[in-house]
Short mmCIF file of C-alpha atoms in Angstrom, two decimals:
data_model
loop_
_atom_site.label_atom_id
_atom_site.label_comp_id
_atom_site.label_asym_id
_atom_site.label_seq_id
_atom_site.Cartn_x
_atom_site.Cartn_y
_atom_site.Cartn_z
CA UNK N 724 38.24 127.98 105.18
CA UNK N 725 39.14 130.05 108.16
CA UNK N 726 41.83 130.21 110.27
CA UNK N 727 40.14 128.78 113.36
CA UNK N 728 38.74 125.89 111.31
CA UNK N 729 41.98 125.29 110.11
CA UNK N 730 42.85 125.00 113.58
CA UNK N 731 39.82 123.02 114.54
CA UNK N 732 40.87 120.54 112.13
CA UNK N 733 44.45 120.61 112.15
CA UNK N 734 45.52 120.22 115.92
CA UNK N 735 42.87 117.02 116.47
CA UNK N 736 44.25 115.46 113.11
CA UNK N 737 48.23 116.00 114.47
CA UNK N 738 47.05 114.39 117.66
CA UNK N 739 45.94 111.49 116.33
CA UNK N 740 48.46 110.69 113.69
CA UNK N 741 51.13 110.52 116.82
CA UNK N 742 49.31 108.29 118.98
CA UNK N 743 48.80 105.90 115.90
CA UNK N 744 52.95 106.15 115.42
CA UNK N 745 53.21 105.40 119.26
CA UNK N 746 50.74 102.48 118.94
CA UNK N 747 52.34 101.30 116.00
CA UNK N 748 56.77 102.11 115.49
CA UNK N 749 58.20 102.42 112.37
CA UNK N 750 60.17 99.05 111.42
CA UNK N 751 63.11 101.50 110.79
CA UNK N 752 63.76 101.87 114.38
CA UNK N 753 64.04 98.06 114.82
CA UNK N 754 67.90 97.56 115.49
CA UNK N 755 67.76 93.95 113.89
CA UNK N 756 66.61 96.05 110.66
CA UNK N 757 68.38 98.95 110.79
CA UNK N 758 70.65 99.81 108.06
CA UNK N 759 73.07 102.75 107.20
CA UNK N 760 72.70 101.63 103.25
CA UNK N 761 72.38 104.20 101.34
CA UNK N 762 72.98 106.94 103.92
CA UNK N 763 75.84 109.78 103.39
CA UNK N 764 78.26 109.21 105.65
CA UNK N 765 81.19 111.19 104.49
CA UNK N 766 81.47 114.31 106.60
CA UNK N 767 84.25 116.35 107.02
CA UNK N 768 84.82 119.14 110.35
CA UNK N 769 87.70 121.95 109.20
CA UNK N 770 90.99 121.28 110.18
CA UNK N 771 91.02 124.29 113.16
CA UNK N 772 88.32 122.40 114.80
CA UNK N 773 89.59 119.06 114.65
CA UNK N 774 92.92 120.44 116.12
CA UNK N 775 90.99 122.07 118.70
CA UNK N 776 89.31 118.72 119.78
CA UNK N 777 91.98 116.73 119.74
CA UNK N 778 93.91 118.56 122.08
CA UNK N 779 90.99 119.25 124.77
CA UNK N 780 90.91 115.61 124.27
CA UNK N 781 94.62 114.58 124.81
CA UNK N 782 94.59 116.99 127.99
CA UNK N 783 91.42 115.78 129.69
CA UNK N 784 92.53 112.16 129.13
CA UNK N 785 95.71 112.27 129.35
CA UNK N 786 97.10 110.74 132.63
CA UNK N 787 100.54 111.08 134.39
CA UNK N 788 101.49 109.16 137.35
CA UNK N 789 103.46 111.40 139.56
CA UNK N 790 106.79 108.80 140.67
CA UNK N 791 108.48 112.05 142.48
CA UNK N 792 111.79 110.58 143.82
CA UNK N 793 111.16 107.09 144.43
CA UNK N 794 112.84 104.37 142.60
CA UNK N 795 110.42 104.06 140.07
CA UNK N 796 110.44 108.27 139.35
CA UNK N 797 114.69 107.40 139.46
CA UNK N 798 114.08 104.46 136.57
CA UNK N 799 112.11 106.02 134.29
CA UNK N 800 113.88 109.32 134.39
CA UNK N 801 116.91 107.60 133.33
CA UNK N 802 115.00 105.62 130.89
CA UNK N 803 113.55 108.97 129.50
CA UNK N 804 117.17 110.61 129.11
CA UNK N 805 118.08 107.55 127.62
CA UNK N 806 115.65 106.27 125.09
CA UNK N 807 112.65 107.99 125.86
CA UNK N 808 111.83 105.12 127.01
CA UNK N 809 111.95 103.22 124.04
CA UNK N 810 112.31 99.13 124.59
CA UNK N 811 112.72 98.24 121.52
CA UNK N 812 115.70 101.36 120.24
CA UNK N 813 119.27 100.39 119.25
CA UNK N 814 121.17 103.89 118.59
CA UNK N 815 124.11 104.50 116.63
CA UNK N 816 127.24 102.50 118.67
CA UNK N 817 125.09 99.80 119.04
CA UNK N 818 123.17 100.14 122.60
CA UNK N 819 120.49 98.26 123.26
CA UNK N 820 116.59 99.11 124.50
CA UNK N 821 115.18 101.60 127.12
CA UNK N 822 118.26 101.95 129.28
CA UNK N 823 120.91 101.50 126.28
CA UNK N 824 123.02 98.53 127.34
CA UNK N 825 126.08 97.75 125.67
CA UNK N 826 126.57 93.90 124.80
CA UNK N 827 129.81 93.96 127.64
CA UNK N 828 127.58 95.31 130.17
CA UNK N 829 124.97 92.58 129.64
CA UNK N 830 127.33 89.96 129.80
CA UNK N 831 128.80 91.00 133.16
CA UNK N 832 124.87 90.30 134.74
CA UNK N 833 124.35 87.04 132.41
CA UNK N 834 122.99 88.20 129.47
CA UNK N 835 124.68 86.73 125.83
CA UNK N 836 122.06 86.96 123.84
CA UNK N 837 121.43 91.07 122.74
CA UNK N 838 118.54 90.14 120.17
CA UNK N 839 116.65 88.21 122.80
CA UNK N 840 117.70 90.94 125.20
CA UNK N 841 116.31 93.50 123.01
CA UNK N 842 112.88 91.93 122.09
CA UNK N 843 111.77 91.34 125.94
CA UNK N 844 110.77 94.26 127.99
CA UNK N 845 110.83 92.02 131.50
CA UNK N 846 114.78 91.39 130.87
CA UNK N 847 115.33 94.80 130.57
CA UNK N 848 113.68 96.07 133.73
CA UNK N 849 115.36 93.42 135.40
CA UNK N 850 118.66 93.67 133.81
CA UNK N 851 118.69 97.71 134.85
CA UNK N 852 117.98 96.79 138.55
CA UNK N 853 120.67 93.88 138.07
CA UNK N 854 123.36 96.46 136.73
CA UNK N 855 122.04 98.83 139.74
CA UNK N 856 123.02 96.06 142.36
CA UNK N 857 126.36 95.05 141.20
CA UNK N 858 127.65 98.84 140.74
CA UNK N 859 126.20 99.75 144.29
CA UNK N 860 128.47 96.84 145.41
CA UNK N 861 131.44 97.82 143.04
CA UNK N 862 130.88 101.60 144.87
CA UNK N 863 129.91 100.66 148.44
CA UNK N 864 133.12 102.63 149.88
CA UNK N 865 133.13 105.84 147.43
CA UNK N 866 128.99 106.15 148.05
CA UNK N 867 129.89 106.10 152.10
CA UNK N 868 132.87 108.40 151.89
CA UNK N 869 131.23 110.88 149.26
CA UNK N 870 127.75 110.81 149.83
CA UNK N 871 126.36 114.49 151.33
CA UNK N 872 129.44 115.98 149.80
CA UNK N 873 130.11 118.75 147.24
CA UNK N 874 132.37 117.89 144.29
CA UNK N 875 133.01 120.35 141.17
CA UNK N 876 129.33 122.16 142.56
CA UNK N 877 127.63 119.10 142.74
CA UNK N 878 126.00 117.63 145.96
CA UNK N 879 126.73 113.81 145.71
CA UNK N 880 123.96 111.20 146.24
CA UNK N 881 123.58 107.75 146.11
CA UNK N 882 121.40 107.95 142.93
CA UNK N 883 123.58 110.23 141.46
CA UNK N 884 126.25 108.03 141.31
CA UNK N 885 124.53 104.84 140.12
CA UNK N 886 123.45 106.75 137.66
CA UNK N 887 126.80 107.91 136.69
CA UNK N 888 127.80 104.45 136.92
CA UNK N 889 125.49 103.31 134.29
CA UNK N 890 126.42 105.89 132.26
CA UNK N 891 130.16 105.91 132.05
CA UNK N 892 130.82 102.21 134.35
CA UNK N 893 131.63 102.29 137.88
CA UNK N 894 135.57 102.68 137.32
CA UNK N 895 135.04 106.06 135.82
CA UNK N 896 132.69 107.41 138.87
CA UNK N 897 135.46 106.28 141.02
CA UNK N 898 138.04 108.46 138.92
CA UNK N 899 135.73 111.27 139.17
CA UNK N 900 135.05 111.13 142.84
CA UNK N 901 138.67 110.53 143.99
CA UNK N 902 139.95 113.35 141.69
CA UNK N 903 137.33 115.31 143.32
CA UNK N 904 135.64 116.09 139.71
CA UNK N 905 139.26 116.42 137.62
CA UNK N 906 138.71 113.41 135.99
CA UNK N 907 134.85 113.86 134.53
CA UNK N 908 134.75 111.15 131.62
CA UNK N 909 131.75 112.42 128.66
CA UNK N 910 130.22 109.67 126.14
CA UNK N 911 130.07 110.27 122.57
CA UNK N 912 127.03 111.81 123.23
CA UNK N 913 128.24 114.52 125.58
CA UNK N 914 126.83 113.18 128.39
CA UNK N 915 129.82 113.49 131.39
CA UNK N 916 129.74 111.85 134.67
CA UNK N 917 129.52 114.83 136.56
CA UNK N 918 126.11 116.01 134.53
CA UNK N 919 124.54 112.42 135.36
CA UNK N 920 125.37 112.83 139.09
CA UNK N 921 123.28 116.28 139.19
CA UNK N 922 120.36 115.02 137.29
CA UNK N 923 120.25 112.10 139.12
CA UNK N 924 120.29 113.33 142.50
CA UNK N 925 118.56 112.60 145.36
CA UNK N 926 116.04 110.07 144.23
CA UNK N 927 115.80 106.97 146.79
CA UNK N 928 117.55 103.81 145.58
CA UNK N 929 117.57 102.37 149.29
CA UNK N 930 115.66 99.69 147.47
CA UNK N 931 119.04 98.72 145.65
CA UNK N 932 121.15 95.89 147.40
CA UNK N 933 124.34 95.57 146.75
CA UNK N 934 124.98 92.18 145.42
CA UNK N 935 128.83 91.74 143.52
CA UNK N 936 127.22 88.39 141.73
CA UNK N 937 124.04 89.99 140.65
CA UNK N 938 122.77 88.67 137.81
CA UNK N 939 119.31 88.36 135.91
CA UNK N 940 117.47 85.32 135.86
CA UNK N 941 113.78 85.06 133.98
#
């Protein structure tokens, strides 16, 4: 047979064999039939390339909100140094969730119960602003007389100092401020009073009213 009758034949055949599919679809493509039984399904991509996707995919989806210096940016930054912001961490002397409360502390804003304390996310947010209020009141002279000033190299601000507070207490930020940065109190961890109120600084806790009786209520 020749080539062009092979043609001739060929092309008129392949025409008509897909209009019959079209007229008439497989019952494989049905979706109320379709079955991966008895299909391989195993695969495997090398380890480079899976690497390689997962990180194009972490960095195109991944999504930061930026909190800057606002009270929310001043929260979690604390919470970061922390916890990492970990809710639900207890570390070695016994501090409690994202912001690392000792039992005392809570007590002083109502809280007696650590466990429950511990296990509730909403108590803690609302125990850290709590805490906030009562040392802004315990600090209301030292944050007027000190604020805009430089102690031991450090420009004082309001934030830095409630954040010192919650660190080391409110007494000890008073020591350090009145001793003009002599007296600079460090935690077990290393952490000093004096390193709080430069990492801290100049975030906006306007938000934060002083209140002596603050205390957190659900």
């Amino acid at each position: 047979m020749s080539l062009n009758s092979v043609k001739n034949f060929v092309i008129p055949f392949t025409i008509c064999l897909l209009g019959a599919l079209a007229l008439y679809p497989s019952p494989s493509l049905n979706p109320e039939t379709y079955s991966t039984e008895g299909l391989e399904l195993d695969y495997n991509i090398s380890e480079e390339f899976a690497m390689m996707t997962q990180d194009y995919t972490i960095e195109q989806s991944l999504f930061t909100p930026h909190l800057g210096k606002s009270f929310e940016g001043f929260k979690e930054a604390l919470a970061f140094k922390e916890s990492r912001g970990n809710y639900f961490t207890v570390n070695t002397l016994g501090y409690l969730g994202k912001y690392q409360f000792g039992a005392e502390t809570l007590k002083l804003i109502g809280i007696y119960t650590p466990n429950q304390f511990l296990y509730n996310p909403e108590l803690q947010e609302k125990a850290f602003v709590a805490n906030a209020e009562r040392n802004k009141w315990v600090l209301r002279k030292d944050i007027k007389r000190f604020e805009g000033k430089k102690i031991a190299g450090v420009k004082i601000t309001e934030s830095g100092i409630l954040a010192a507070a919650h660190l080391a207490g409110p007494g000890n930020v008073k020591k350090f401020l009145r001793s003009f940065g002599t007296n600079n109190l460090s935690d077990a961890y290393g952490s000093s009073v004096k390193y709080y109120m430069k990492k801290f600084s100049g975030y906006d806790t306007s938000t934060i009213t002083p209140d002596k009786k603050a205390r957190v209520t659900l």
